Coordinates of C-alpha atoms in Angstrom, one line a residue:
M273 CA -4.1 28.5 -57.5
R274 CA -7.4 26.2 -55.7
K275 CA -4.7 23.8 -54.7
L276 CA -2.4 26.5 -53.4
Y277 CA -5.6 28.3 -51.2
A278 CA -6.5 25.1 -50.4
S279 CA -3.7 23.8 -48.5
F280 CA -3.3 27.3 -47.1
I281 CA -6.3 26.9 -45.1
G282 CA -5.5 23.4 -44.6
V283 CA -2.9 24.1 -42.7
V284 CA -4.6 27.5 -41.2
L285 CA -7.3 25.1 -39.6
A286 CA -4.6 22.9 -38.1
V287 CA -2.9 25.4 -36.2
L288 CA -6.4 26.9 -35.0
T289 CA -7.4 23.0 -34.0
N290 CA -3.8 22.2 -32.2
V291 CA -4.5 26.0 -30.2
V292 CA -8.2 25.2 -29.4
M293 CA -6.9 21.5 -27.8
A294 CA -4.6 23.2 -26.0
Q295 CA -6.3 25.6 -24.8
A296 CA -8.9 22.9 -23.8
H297 CA -6.6 20.9 -21.9
K298 CA -5.6 21.7 -18.2
T299 CA -2.4 20.6 -17.0
Q300 CA -3.6 18.9 -13.4
V301 CA -1.6 17.7 -10.6
L302 CA -2.4 14.6 -8.5
V303 CA -1.7 15.8 -4.4
L304 CA -1.1 11.7 -3.4
I305 CA -1.4 10.7 -0.1
H306 CA -2.1 9.1 3.2
S307 CA -2.7 10.7 5.8
D308 CA -3.4 9.0 10.0
K309 CA -5.1 11.6 12.0
G310 CA -5.8 14.0 9.1
G311 CA -2.7 16.3 9.9
T312 CA -1.6 15.7 6.4
Y313 CA -4.8 16.3 5.0
E314 CA -4.2 19.6 6.2
L315 CA -1.1 20.0 4.9
A316 CA -2.5 18.6 1.5
K317 CA -5.0 21.1 1.0
E318 CA -2.7 24.4 1.4
L319 CA -0.6 22.7 -0.9
A320 CA -3.5 22.2 -3.6
K321 CA -4.6 25.6 -3.4
G322 CA -1.0 27.2 -3.8
I323 CA -1.1 24.6 -7.5
E324 CA -4.4 26.2 -8.2
R325 CA -3.2 29.3 -7.4
S326 CA -2.4 30.6 -10.9
G327 CA -5.8 29.5 -12.4
K328 CA -3.8 27.3 -14.7
I329 CA -3.5 24.4 -13.7
Q330 CA -5.8 21.5 -11.6
A331 CA -5.0 19.9 -8.5
V332 CA -7.0 16.5 -7.0
V333 CA -6.3 15.4 -4.1
K334 CA -6.3 11.2 -3.5
L335 CA -5.4 8.1 -0.9
V336 CA -2.9 5.9 -1.4
K337 CA -5.6 3.4 0.9
P338 CA -9.3 4.3 1.7
S339 CA -9.4 5.8 5.7
S340 CA -12.1 5.5 7.9
E341 CA -10.9 9.0 9.4
P342 CA -14.3 11.0 8.7
K343 CA -12.9 14.3 7.1
L344 CA -11.0 12.0 4.6
R345 CA -14.0 9.7 3.5
S346 CA -15.0 11.6 0.6
L347 CA -11.6 11.2 -0.6
A348 CA -11.2 9.3 -3.9
V349 CA -8.4 6.2 -4.3
A350 CA -5.5 6.5 -6.0
T351 CA -4.3 3.4 -8.5
V352 CA -1.1 2.8 -9.5
E353 CA -1.8 3.2 -13.0
E354 CA -3.0 6.6 -13.3
L355 CA 0.1 7.9 -11.9
P356 CA 1.8 8.5 -15.3
N357 CA -1.8 10.3 -16.9
Y358 CA -0.7 14.2 -14.1
D359 CA 1.4 16.1 -15.2
G360 CA 3.0 16.5 -12.1
I361 CA 2.8 14.1 -8.7
A362 CA 3.0 15.9 -5.0
F363 CA 3.4 12.8 -2.5
G364 CA 2.5 13.3 1.4
S365 CA 2.8 11.5 3.8
P366 CA 3.1 10.7 8.0
V367 CA 6.9 10.1 9.8
Y368 CA 7.2 6.6 10.8
F369 CA 10.6 5.6 13.1
G370 CA 12.8 8.0 10.3
N371 CA 10.4 6.8 6.8
I372 CA 7.4 7.5 4.6
S373 CA 4.1 5.6 6.4
T374 CA 3.4 1.9 5.7
A375 CA 1.2 2.4 3.3
M376 CA 2.5 5.4 1.4
S377 CA 5.7 2.8 0.8
E378 CA 3.1 0.2 -0.1
F379 CA 1.8 1.9 -2.7
L380 CA 4.5 2.8 -4.1
S381 CA 5.5 -1.1 -3.5
K382 CA 3.6 -1.5 -6.8
T383 CA 5.4 0.6 -9.1
V384 CA 8.0 -2.3 -10.8
D385 CA 5.6 -1.8 -13.4
L386 CA 5.8 2.1 -13.9
W387 CA 9.4 1.9 -13.2
S388 CA 10.1 -1.0 -15.4
Q389 CA 8.8 0.7 -18.8
H390 CA 10.3 4.4 -17.7
A391 CA 6.3 5.6 -17.6
L392 CA 7.1 8.3 -14.6
E393 CA 10.5 9.0 -16.3
G394 CA 10.6 13.3 -16.5
I395 CA 7.5 13.6 -14.3
P396 CA 8.5 16.2 -11.8
A397 CA 8.2 15.3 -7.6
T398 CA 7.5 16.8 -4.7
V399 CA 6.9 16.3 -0.9
F400 CA 5.4 17.4 2.5
M401 CA 5.0 15.6 5.7
S402 CA 3.7 15.5 8.8
A403 CA 6.0 14.9 11.3
G404 CA 5.3 14.3 15.3
T405 CA 7.9 15.3 17.2
G406 CA 9.8 17.1 13.9
A407 CA 13.1 13.6 14.6
G408 CA 13.7 12.6 11.9
K409 CA 12.1 14.1 9.2
E410 CA 14.7 14.7 7.1
L411 CA 15.9 10.8 6.8
A412 CA 11.8 10.3 6.3
L413 CA 11.7 13.4 3.3
Q414 CA 15.4 12.0 1.5
S415 CA 14.1 8.0 1.8
F416 CA 10.6 9.9 -0.3
W417 CA 13.4 11.6 -2.3
N418 CA 15.3 8.1 -3.1
S419 CA 12.3 6.1 -4.1
L420 CA 11.0 8.9 -7.3
A421 CA 14.7 9.4 -7.5
V422 CA 14.3 5.6 -9.1
H423 CA 11.9 6.6 -11.0
G424 CA 13.6 9.3 -13.0
M425 CA 10.8 11.9 -11.7
I426 CA 12.0 15.4 -11.3
L427 CA 12.6 15.7 -8.0
V428 CA 11.1 19.4 -6.9
P429 CA 12.5 20.9 -3.6
T430 CA 11.3 23.3 -1.1
G431 CA 15.3 25.5 -0.6
I432 CA 14.3 28.3 2.0
M433 CA 11.6 29.9 1.0
G434 CA 8.8 31.8 2.9
N435 CA 11.2 31.3 6.2
D436 CA 11.3 35.3 6.4
K437 CA 7.7 34.9 6.4
I438 CA 7.5 32.7 9.9
D439 CA 7.0 32.9 13.2
K440 CA 10.8 31.8 14.7
S441 CA 9.2 31.7 18.1
I442 CA 7.6 28.3 17.5
P443 CA 8.8 25.4 16.6
Q444 CA 7.9 24.9 12.7
G445 CA 7.9 22.3 10.2
N446 CA 9.9 24.2 7.6
T447 CA 12.3 22.2 5.7
V448 CA 14.3 22.3 2.1
L449 CA 13.5 18.9 0.8
G450 CA 9.9 19.8 1.7
T451 CA 7.2 20.9 4.4
T452 CA 6.8 19.2 7.3
S453 CA 4.4 19.9 10.4
L454 CA 5.5 19.1 14.1
A455 CA 1.8 17.2 14.7
S456 CA 2.6 16.8 18.3
L457 CA 3.3 19.8 19.5
T458 CA 0.2 20.4 20.0
A459 CA 0.9 24.0 22.4
N460 CA 0.0 25.6 18.6
E461 CA -2.2 25.4 16.3
R462 CA -0.6 22.1 13.6
P463 CA 0.0 22.2 11.3
S464 CA 0.8 26.3 12.7
R465 CA -0.5 29.2 9.9
G466 CA 4.0 29.7 9.2
E467 CA 3.6 25.4 8.1
R468 CA 0.3 26.0 5.8
Y469 CA 1.9 29.0 4.8
L470 CA 5.3 27.1 3.5
A471 CA 2.7 24.4 2.3
E472 CA 0.5 27.1 -0.4
L473 CA 4.1 28.0 -0.7
Q474 CA 5.8 24.8 -2.6
G475 CA 2.8 24.0 -3.8
M476 CA 3.1 27.2 -5.7
N477 CA 7.1 27.2 -6.6
F478 CA 5.7 23.4 -7.8
A479 CA 2.8 24.6 -10.2
K480 CA 5.2 26.6 -11.9
V481 CA 7.3 23.4 -12.7
A482 CA 4.4 21.5 -13.9
L483 CA 3.3 23.9 -15.7
G484 CA 6.9 25.2 -17.5
L485 CA 6.9 20.7 -18.0
A486 CA 3.4 20.1 -19.4
G487 CA 3.5 18.8 -22.8
T488 CA 7.0 18.1 -22.8
R489 CA 7.2 14.6 -21.8
E490 CA 5.4 11.4 -23.9
N491 CA 2.8 9.7 -22.1
K492 CA 3.7 6.3 -20.8
A493 CA 0.7 5.2 -19.3
L494 CA 1.0 1.7 -17.5
D495 CA -0.9 0.0 -20.8
K496 CA 0.9 -3.2 -22.1
N497 CA -1.8 -3.2 -25.4
S498 CA -4.0 -0.6 -25.6
S499 CA -5.3 3.0 -23.7
P500 CA -8.9 1.3 -22.7
A501 CA -7.5 -0.3 -20.1
N502 CA -6.0 1.8 -18.7
Q503 CA -9.0 4.1 -18.6
D504 CA -11.1 1.1 -16.9
V505 CA -8.9 0.8 -14.6
V506 CA -10.2 5.0 -13.3
S507 CA -13.8 4.4 -14.2
I508 CA -13.6 1.5 -11.5
H509 CA -12.7 4.1 -9.0
N510 CA -14.7 7.0 -11.1
R511 CA -17.7 4.4 -10.3
L512 CA -17.8 4.5 -6.4
R513 CA -16.7 8.2 -6.4
E514 CA -19.7 8.7 -8.8
N515 CA -22.0 6.5 -6.7
N516 CA -20.8 8.4 -3.2
I517 CA -19.8 4.4 -2.0
V518 CA -17.1 4.6 0.4
L519 CA -15.5 0.7 1.3
P520 CA -15.0 0.5 5.0
K521 CA -12.2 -0.3 6.9
V522 CA -11.1 -3.9 6.0
P523 CA -12.7 -5.9 9.0
Q524 CA -10.6 -8.2 11.4
P525 CA -10.9 -12.1 11.5
A526 CA -13.0 -12.8 15.7
G527 CA -10.8 -16.1 15.1
N528 CA -8.8 -17.8 14.2
Y529 CA -8.7 -17.1 10.3
Q530 CA -7.9 -15.1 7.8
P531 CA -10.3 -11.9 5.8
Y532 CA -9.6 -13.9 2.7
V533 CA -7.8 -16.6 1.2
R534 CA -6.6 -16.7 -2.7
S535 CA -6.4 -20.4 -4.3
G536 CA -4.7 -19.9 -7.7
N537 CA -6.7 -16.7 -9.5
L538 CA -9.5 -16.8 -7.4
V539 CA -10.0 -15.1 -3.6
F540 CA -13.1 -16.2 -1.4
I541 CA -14.1 -14.2 1.3
N542 CA -16.6 -14.5 4.0
Q543 CA -18.3 -11.8 5.6
V544 CA -21.5 -10.5 7.9
A545 CA -23.1 -6.6 8.2
L546 CA -20.4 -5.7 10.8
K547 CA -20.0 -1.9 10.9
D548 CA -18.1 0.3 13.1
G549 CA -17.3 -2.8 15.0
K550 CA -20.7 -3.6 15.9
I551 CA -23.0 -6.1 14.2
F552 CA -25.4 -3.9 12.3
K553 CA -29.2 -4.1 13.0
P554 CA -28.8 -7.7 14.4
G555 CA -31.4 -10.4 14.8
K556 CA -34.1 -12.4 12.9
L557 CA -35.8 -10.8 10.1
G558 CA -39.7 -10.5 11.4
V559 CA -38.6 -10.9 15.1
E560 CA -36.2 -8.5 15.6
V561 CA -35.5 -6.4 12.4
N562 CA -37.6 -5.6 9.0
E563 CA -36.9 -6.1 5.1
Q564 CA -35.2 -2.7 4.7
E565 CA -33.5 -3.3 7.6
V566 CA -32.3 -6.7 5.9
K567 CA -31.4 -4.5 2.3
D568 CA -29.2 -2.2 4.5
A569 CA -27.7 -4.4 6.7
T570 CA -26.7 -6.6 2.7
A571 CA -25.2 -3.6 1.7
I572 CA -23.1 -3.1 4.3
T573 CA -22.2 -7.0 4.2
M574 CA -21.4 -6.6 0.5
L575 CA -19.0 -3.3 1.5
N576 CA -17.6 -5.4 3.6
V577 CA -16.5 -7.8 1.2
L578 CA -15.5 -5.6 -1.4
S579 CA -13.1 -3.7 1.0
V580 CA -11.7 -7.2 1.9
L581 CA -11.7 -7.8 -2.3
N582 CA -9.6 -3.9 -2.3
E583 CA -7.3 -5.3 0.2
A584 CA -6.3 -8.8 -1.3
V585 CA -5.7 -7.3 -5.5
G586 CA -3.7 -4.7 -3.1
G587 CA -6.2 -1.8 -3.6
N588 CA -6.4 -1.8 -7.4
L589 CA -9.5 -3.6 -8.8
N590 CA -8.8 -3.7 -12.3
R591 CA -6.7 -7.0 -11.3
V592 CA -10.6 -8.2 -10.5
R593 CA -11.3 -10.5 -13.8
R594 CA -15.2 -11.1 -12.4
C595 CA -17.3 -12.0 -9.6
V596 CA -18.0 -15.6 -9.8
Q597 CA -20.1 -16.5 -7.0
L598 CA -22.6 -14.4 -4.4
T599 CA -23.9 -16.6 -2.1
G600 CA -26.2 -14.6 0.6
I601 CA -27.4 -16.3 3.7
F602 CA -30.7 -14.7 5.7
N603 CA -31.9 -15.1 9.0
T604 CA -34.7 -15.6 8.9
K605 CA -38.3 -17.5 10.0
D606 CA -39.5 -20.5 8.4
D607 CA -41.8 -19.1 6.4
Y608 CA -40.0 -16.4 4.2
S609 CA -39.1 -17.0 1.1
K610 CA -38.4 -13.9 -0.5
H611 CA -34.4 -14.0 0.1
A612 CA -34.0 -13.4 -3.8
D613 CA -35.1 -9.7 -3.0
L614 CA -32.8 -8.7 -0.1
M615 CA -30.0 -10.6 -1.9
N616 CA -30.7 -8.5 -5.4
V617 CA -28.8 -5.6 -3.0
A618 CA -25.4 -7.1 -2.9
S619 CA -25.8 -8.2 -6.7
N620 CA -26.4 -4.9 -7.5
L621 CA -23.5 -3.6 -5.9
A622 CA -21.0 -5.8 -7.6
V623 CA -22.3 -5.1 -11.3
T624 CA -22.7 -1.1 -10.5
I625 CA -18.9 -1.1 -9.4
F626 CA -17.5 -3.5 -11.9
G627 CA -20.2 -3.4 -15.1
E628 CA -20.2 -7.1 -16.6
K629 CA -17.5 -8.3 -14.7
G630 CA -19.6 -7.6 -11.8
K631 CA -22.4 -9.9 -13.1
H632 CA -22.0 -13.8 -11.2
A633 CA -23.5 -16.9 -10.6
R634 CA -25.4 -16.9 -7.3
A635 CA -27.1 -18.6 -4.4
T636 CA -29.8 -17.2 -1.7
F637 CA -31.5 -18.9 1.1
G638 CA -32.5 -18.7 4.6
A639 CA -31.2 -19.9 7.9
S640 CA -32.7 -19.9 11.7
S641 CA -30.0 -18.4 12.7
L642 CA -26.2 -16.8 12.1
P643 CA -22.8 -16.2 14.1
V644 CA -23.0 -12.7 16.0
N645 CA -26.8 -12.2 15.8
S646 CA -26.3 -11.1 11.9
S647 CA -29.6 -11.0 10.0
V648 CA -27.1 -11.3 7.0
E649 CA -24.1 -13.1 6.1
I650 CA -22.7 -13.1 2.3
Q651 CA -20.3 -16.0 0.9
A652 CA -18.4 -14.6 -2.3
V653 CA -15.9 -15.7 -5.5
F654 CA -13.5 -13.4 -6.7
E655 CA -11.2 -14.2 -9.9
I656 CA -8.9 -12.2 -9.9
E657 CA -4.6 -11.6 -11.8

């Protein structure tokens, strides 16, 4: 009798545990976008609103690459490796000549390993786009579908929902494949009220599918050995967000050279304190600038280094095995000797982002002058996969 009672209690506890775990898990949908000027992002916000309307799903909006557009700077950048962890993915992009944008195409081109491992099979997907005049929008939406169909994702179209409630006296971006916004038609606000309404409806419809399929597929996260590797990928990008670190746009070369060079598994990078196309606080320490200004310039320079590194690894900072060497060169007077204190700013930033992988060898010294009158220059060597 005692054994029977114990067995009964065990079954009850197991059921209760499963119920609690099911309640604790909240279905999560990724809204993954590339946006040039913010038009696609505006649609993404409406889609996310529709996804979350039931209160049972969390929508997460992320970019495929960092953006310098003010309204987009605070958004996190997604990694390829995290895609299988979502219960659904809504893809958004501007229309580029009847196709998806270059940035979105480049991101999807990195999903080969996901495809080979069938990691996205069975995940529902939907698409939306920001079109200029509207020409080519169906072609572009179809090109999106082609890529997602190859992955075995479950494609969720919009059909003709919402057409009866939009203003047909102005051009609208409705299609049966996904919502679009006619961004260049500025006689009316874009996205228009109708386009925003359609995007929210699309989100609501997609949420029903994602919620219905949640938990029905095996999670096949891109992790060749064990889950901690995938967690590391997320953690690096989480560290950027948690520390309010936004990588700037990659500075363009001012001469006949490249932002970085890869030789074997090593990436070599050299940057100065360039911000928004201008040198930040130019001049010599102790003459035109003070120590705090040089420290600020050092942080900006290191962010430029990391932005170039991010480009070198295709937007996947988990490919960084370690920071090998940092060399800081400072524009100082001959009698200055606190170079190490200045360079600590860059070293601390590397460790904040990469943890133990960020600890490096270092050299620091002063110079009588630096290119373009920058107060600091950083040379960096990283080992990558």
